[in-house]
Coordinates of C-alpha atoms and ligand atoms in Angstrom, one line a residue:
M108 CA 13.1 110.3 170.0
I109 CA 11.6 109.2 173.6
I110 CA 13.0 112.1 176.4
V111 CA 12.9 111.1 179.4
L112 CA 12.9 113.8 182.7
G113 CA 12.6 111.9 185.9
S114 CA 14.0 110.5 189.2
I115 CA 17.5 107.5 189.1
N116 CA 17.3 105.8 192.5
L117 CA 19.1 103.1 194.3
D118 CA 17.0 100.3 195.1
I119 CA 17.4 98.8 198.1
V120 CA 15.7 95.8 198.3
V121 CA 14.7 93.0 200.6
P122 CA 11.9 90.5 200.3
V123 CA 9.6 89.7 203.4
E124 CA 7.0 87.7 204.0
R125 CA 4.3 90.9 204.4
C126 CA 4.4 93.7 204.8
P127 CA 5.5 95.6 208.2
R128 CA 2.9 97.7 210.2
P129 CA 3.2 101.7 211.0
G130 CA 5.5 100.4 214.5
E131 CA 6.4 97.0 213.7
T132 CA 9.7 95.2 213.0
I133 CA 9.7 92.3 210.9
K134 CA 13.0 90.1 209.4
G135 CA 13.8 89.8 206.1
G136 CA 15.7 88.2 203.5
D137 CA 18.9 88.9 202.2
V138 CA 18.8 93.1 200.8
R139 CA 19.9 94.0 197.5
Y140 CA 20.9 97.1 195.9
L141 CA 18.8 97.3 192.6
P142 CA 18.6 100.1 189.5
G143 CA 15.2 101.9 189.7
G144 CA 13.4 105.1 189.9
K145 CA 10.6 106.0 188.0
G146 CA 12.1 107.6 185.2
A147 CA 15.0 105.5 184.6
N148 CA 12.8 102.3 185.0
Q149 CA 10.7 103.8 182.1
A150 CA 13.5 105.0 179.9
L151 CA 14.9 101.6 180.3
A152 CA 11.3 99.9 179.8
A153 CA 11.3 101.9 176.7
R154 CA 14.3 101.2 175.4
K155 CA 14.1 96.6 175.8
L156 CA 11.4 97.9 173.2
G157 CA 14.1 99.1 171.1
A158 CA 13.5 103.1 171.3
T159 CA 15.9 105.7 171.1
V160 CA 16.3 107.4 174.4
R161 CA 17.5 110.1 176.6
M162 CA 17.3 110.2 180.6
V163 CA 18.2 113.4 181.5
G164 CA 18.1 113.7 185.7
A165 CA 20.5 114.1 188.9
V166 CA 22.6 111.5 190.6
G167 CA 25.4 112.6 194.1
R168 CA 28.8 112.0 193.3
D169 CA 29.1 108.4 195.4
A170 CA 28.5 105.3 194.9
A171 CA 24.9 105.2 194.7
A172 CA 25.1 106.5 191.2
G173 CA 27.0 103.8 189.3
I174 CA 24.6 101.4 190.8
A175 CA 21.3 103.7 190.1
L176 CA 23.0 103.9 186.5
S177 CA 24.1 100.6 185.1
G178 CA 20.9 99.1 183.3
L179 CA 20.4 102.3 181.2
R180 CA 24.1 102.5 180.6
L181 CA 23.6 98.5 179.3
S182 CA 20.7 98.5 177.8
G183 CA 22.5 102.0 175.7
V184 CA 20.5 104.7 176.9
D185 CA 22.4 108.2 176.4
C186 CA 22.9 109.1 179.7
S187 CA 25.2 112.5 178.7
S188 CA 22.3 114.8 180.1
V189 CA 22.2 112.8 183.3
V190 CA 24.1 115.2 185.8
E191 CA 26.7 115.1 189.2
S192 CA 24.9 116.5 192.0
E193 CA 26.6 117.7 195.6
R194 CA 23.2 115.6 196.8
P195 CA 23.3 111.7 197.7
T196 CA 22.1 109.9 194.7
G197 CA 18.6 109.2 194.8
V198 CA 17.4 106.0 197.2
A199 CA 14.3 103.8 197.8
T200 CA 13.9 101.3 200.7
I201 CA 11.7 98.8 199.1
A202 CA 9.5 95.5 201.4
V203 CA 8.8 93.3 198.9
G204 CA 6.2 90.9 200.3
A205 CA 5.5 87.6 198.9
D206 CA 2.9 88.3 197.5
G207 CA 4.4 90.7 195.6
E208 CA 3.0 93.7 196.6
N209 CA 5.8 96.2 198.2
L210 CA 6.1 99.4 200.5
I211 CA 8.6 101.3 199.4
V212 CA 9.9 105.3 200.5
V213 CA 11.6 106.8 198.8
A214 CA 14.2 109.6 199.6
P215 CA 15.0 111.8 196.5
G216 CA 18.8 113.4 197.1
A217 CA 19.6 114.5 193.6
N218 CA 16.3 114.0 192.0
A219 CA 15.1 117.4 194.3
D220 CA 18.2 119.3 192.2
V221 CA 16.6 118.5 189.2
S222 CA 15.4 122.1 188.3
V223 CA 13.2 123.9 186.2
A224 CA 16.6 124.7 184.0
H225 CA 17.3 121.6 183.6
A226 CA 13.7 121.3 182.0
D227 CA 13.7 124.7 180.2
A228 CA 17.0 123.7 178.5
L229 CA 15.7 120.0 177.3
D230 CA 16.5 120.0 173.9
L231 CA 12.6 118.9 172.3
A232 CA 11.9 118.4 168.7
A233 CA 8.5 118.2 167.5
Q234 CA 8.4 114.7 166.5
D235 CA 10.3 114.0 170.6
L236 CA 8.0 112.1 173.0
L237 CA 8.5 114.2 176.4
V238 CA 8.0 111.3 178.5
L239 CA 8.1 113.1 183.1
Q240 CA 6.4 111.7 186.3
M241 CA 7.0 113.4 190.3
E242 CA 9.7 112.1 191.4
I243 CA 11.8 115.7 190.8
P244 CA 10.4 118.7 191.9
A245 CA 6.5 120.0 190.6
E246 CA 8.0 122.9 189.2
S247 CA 10.4 121.5 186.9
V248 CA 7.8 119.0 185.2
V249 CA 5.5 122.3 185.0
A250 CA 8.2 123.9 183.0
A251 CA 9.0 120.4 180.7
L252 CA 5.3 120.4 180.3
T253 CA 5.5 124.5 179.2
H254 CA 8.6 124.0 177.1
A255 CA 7.5 121.0 175.2
R256 CA 3.9 122.2 174.0
A257 CA 6.2 125.4 172.8
R258 CA 8.4 123.6 170.9
G259 CA 5.8 121.3 169.5
A260 CA 6.6 118.0 171.3
R261 CA 4.0 115.6 172.6
T262 CA 4.1 114.3 175.7
I263 CA 3.0 111.6 178.3
L264 CA 2.6 112.1 182.1
N265 CA 2.6 109.7 184.5
L266 CA 1.3 111.5 188.0
A267 CA 3.3 108.6 190.6
P268 CA 3.8 109.7 193.5
A269 CA 1.1 111.9 193.1
V270 CA 1.0 115.4 193.8
P271 CA -1.1 118.6 193.1
L272 CA -1.0 120.3 190.5
A273 CA -3.4 122.5 189.0
D274 CA -5.9 121.0 185.7
E275 CA -4.0 124.1 183.3
V276 CA -0.9 121.9 184.3
L277 CA -2.5 118.3 184.2
R278 CA -3.6 119.2 180.3
L279 CA -0.6 120.7 179.1
A280 CA -0.2 117.1 179.0
H281 CA -1.2 115.2 175.9
V282 CA -1.5 111.7 178.1
L283 CA -2.2 111.5 181.4
V284 CA -1.2 108.2 183.5
V285 CA -2.4 107.2 186.6
N286 CA -3.5 104.2 189.1
E287 CA -6.7 104.3 190.7
S288 CA -5.2 105.8 194.2
E289 CA -3.7 108.6 191.1
A290 CA -6.5 108.9 189.8
A291 CA -9.1 108.9 192.9
T292 CA -6.5 112.7 194.3
L293 CA -8.1 113.6 190.6
A294 CA -11.5 113.1 191.0
D295 CA -14.3 111.3 192.7
G296 CA -15.3 108.0 191.7
V297 CA -13.7 104.7 192.6
M298 CA -14.1 102.2 189.0
P299 CA -11.4 103.0 186.7
E300 CA -13.7 103.8 183.3
A301 CA -15.7 106.4 185.5
L302 CA -12.4 107.9 186.8
A303 CA -10.7 107.9 183.3
N304 CA -13.5 109.5 181.9
T305 CA -14.3 112.2 183.8
L306 CA -11.6 113.2 184.3
S307 CA -10.7 112.9 180.2
R308 CA -13.7 114.8 179.8
R309 CA -12.6 117.8 182.5
L310 CA -8.9 117.9 181.3
G311 CA -9.9 117.3 177.2
I312 CA -7.4 114.9 177.0
A313 CA -6.8 111.7 176.9
V314 CA -6.1 110.1 180.4
I315 CA -5.3 106.0 181.1
V316 CA -5.6 105.1 184.7
T317 CA -4.0 101.4 185.4
A318 CA -5.7 98.4 187.5
G319 CA -3.3 96.7 188.6
G320 CA -3.5 92.6 188.1
E321 CA -7.3 94.1 186.2
G322 CA -5.1 96.0 183.1
A323 CA -6.1 99.1 182.3
V324 CA -8.6 101.8 180.4
C325 CA -7.9 104.6 178.6
A326 CA -11.0 107.6 177.5
R327 CA -10.0 109.6 175.0
D328 CA -12.8 112.1 173.2
G329 CA -15.9 110.4 175.1
K330 CA -14.7 107.3 174.1
T331 CA -13.2 104.6 176.6
F332 CA -11.5 101.4 175.6
A333 CA -10.5 98.9 178.3
V334 CA -7.5 95.7 178.1
P335 CA -7.7 93.2 180.4
A336 CA -4.0 92.0 181.6
P337 CA -2.5 88.6 181.0
K338 CA -2.9 86.7 184.2
V339 CA 1.5 85.7 184.9
A340 CA 2.8 84.2 188.5
V341 CA 3.8 87.3 190.0
V342 CA 7.2 87.9 191.5
D343 CA 7.5 91.2 192.7
T344 CA 5.1 94.0 190.8
T345 CA 7.3 97.1 192.1
G346 CA 7.6 99.1 188.7
A347 CA 5.1 97.5 186.8
G348 CA 3.6 101.2 185.7
D349 CA 6.9 102.3 185.4
A350 CA 7.1 99.1 182.8
F351 CA 3.7 100.5 181.5
V352 CA 5.3 103.8 181.1
G353 CA 8.1 103.0 179.2
A354 CA 6.7 100.9 176.7
L355 CA 3.1 103.0 176.3
A356 CA 6.3 105.8 175.0
Q357 CA 7.6 103.4 172.7
A358 CA 4.1 102.6 171.1
L359 CA 3.3 105.9 170.3
D360 CA 7.0 107.1 169.9
A361 CA 6.7 104.1 167.5
G362 CA 4.0 105.0 165.4
H363 CA 1.3 102.9 167.1
D364 CA -2.1 104.6 167.9
L365 CA -3.5 104.5 171.8
P366 CA -5.3 101.6 171.5
A367 CA -3.1 99.5 170.5
G368 CA 0.1 101.5 173.0
L369 CA -2.7 100.5 175.7
A370 CA -2.4 96.8 174.7
R371 CA 1.5 96.7 174.9
A372 CA 1.3 98.7 178.2
V373 CA -0.7 96.7 179.6
A374 CA 1.9 93.0 178.8
A375 CA 4.3 94.6 179.6
A376 CA 3.7 95.4 182.8
S377 CA 2.6 92.3 183.7
L378 CA 5.6 90.9 182.6
A379 CA 7.6 93.2 184.1
C380 CA 6.1 91.6 187.8
T381 CA 7.6 88.3 186.7
G382 CA 11.4 89.4 188.6
F383 CA 12.3 90.5 191.6
G384 CA 13.4 94.1 191.3
A385 CA 12.0 97.3 189.1
Q386 CA 14.4 96.8 186.5
S387 CA 15.2 93.0 185.9
A388 CA 12.0 91.5 183.8
L389 CA 11.7 94.8 181.3
P390 CA 10.1 92.5 177.8
D391 CA 12.5 92.9 174.9
Q392 CA 10.4 92.9 171.8
N393 CA 9.9 89.1 171.2
T394 CA 8.7 88.6 174.7
L395 CA 6.7 91.5 174.1
S396 CA 4.9 90.2 170.9
L397 CA 5.0 86.3 171.9
I398 CA 2.6 87.4 175.0
L399 CA 0.7 89.2 172.4
G400 CA 0.6 87.1 170.1
E401 CA 2.5 88.6 167.4
S402 CA 4.0 86.3 164.3
L403 CA 8.3 87.4 165.3
Ligands
LIG4 O1 8.1 102.8 190.9 C1 9.4 102.0 191.3 C2 10.9 102.9 191.5 O2 9.6 104.1 192.7 C3 11.7 102.2 192.1 O3 12.8 101.5 191.2 C4 11.9 102.8 193.2 O4 13.7 103.4 192.8 C5 10.4 103.9 194.0 O5 10.8 105.8 193.0

């Protein structure tokens, strides 16, 4: 089973011609209220590809919670470990430009109440795969990584958004996933391959650096392998990284090796960019197989 410990948000999304500069006010199109949050997006991405997924997180006692959880509930993600907090449901305000790029501000709200106690209480077995990101308190992520190691469960840590964590903590993960700017907070260098290699050697774990429309590169045991991204018509890149992590988790949970998981993750992330919002274009297994050229 895949267990995702992470954020659940209401995304308030405004389409704009281009993202505003600091101090600038611009007009956009009609607002949309959509389910989001890196944790929830990753859980849904894995579920849509066929995994059994449990979401662990927190929402407020408010109307936003219903929207934030709607995608997970409709798709059959187990939400019985999502607790209610006195704080408001997490909200992300997102401007999406005509080129598909975005600008995001997150108000964590209830996500900040996902505590070390929640992490320590995770019901994890050795065959489970735990997926973590950084929109909940860092100490809860550290506790969850420690707990998973003690239980013998595998973990994927997506260091998004980038938060300083000691190498001793990072190496508790089995796979670290970062984009280029997140990777640059951990090591010097600009090229994804070199960054992945440097980090993997330093930490002694598999490190994946995603590179947007260029694809992604993985380094492990002194070897690197890269996967280019398929060309798609980009509508909105919001949540592409989450689609990547969710698809990678599903692939590893289903028994695929890391190179196969990387190929599936890159394809899923590309497909996720073809619709508006973080969750609307997450691919199912058939769609992913089609773009990968697999027989159905
Ligand atoms: O990664 C995309 C997500 O980041 C959005 O859904 C938003 O909620 C923010 O958390």
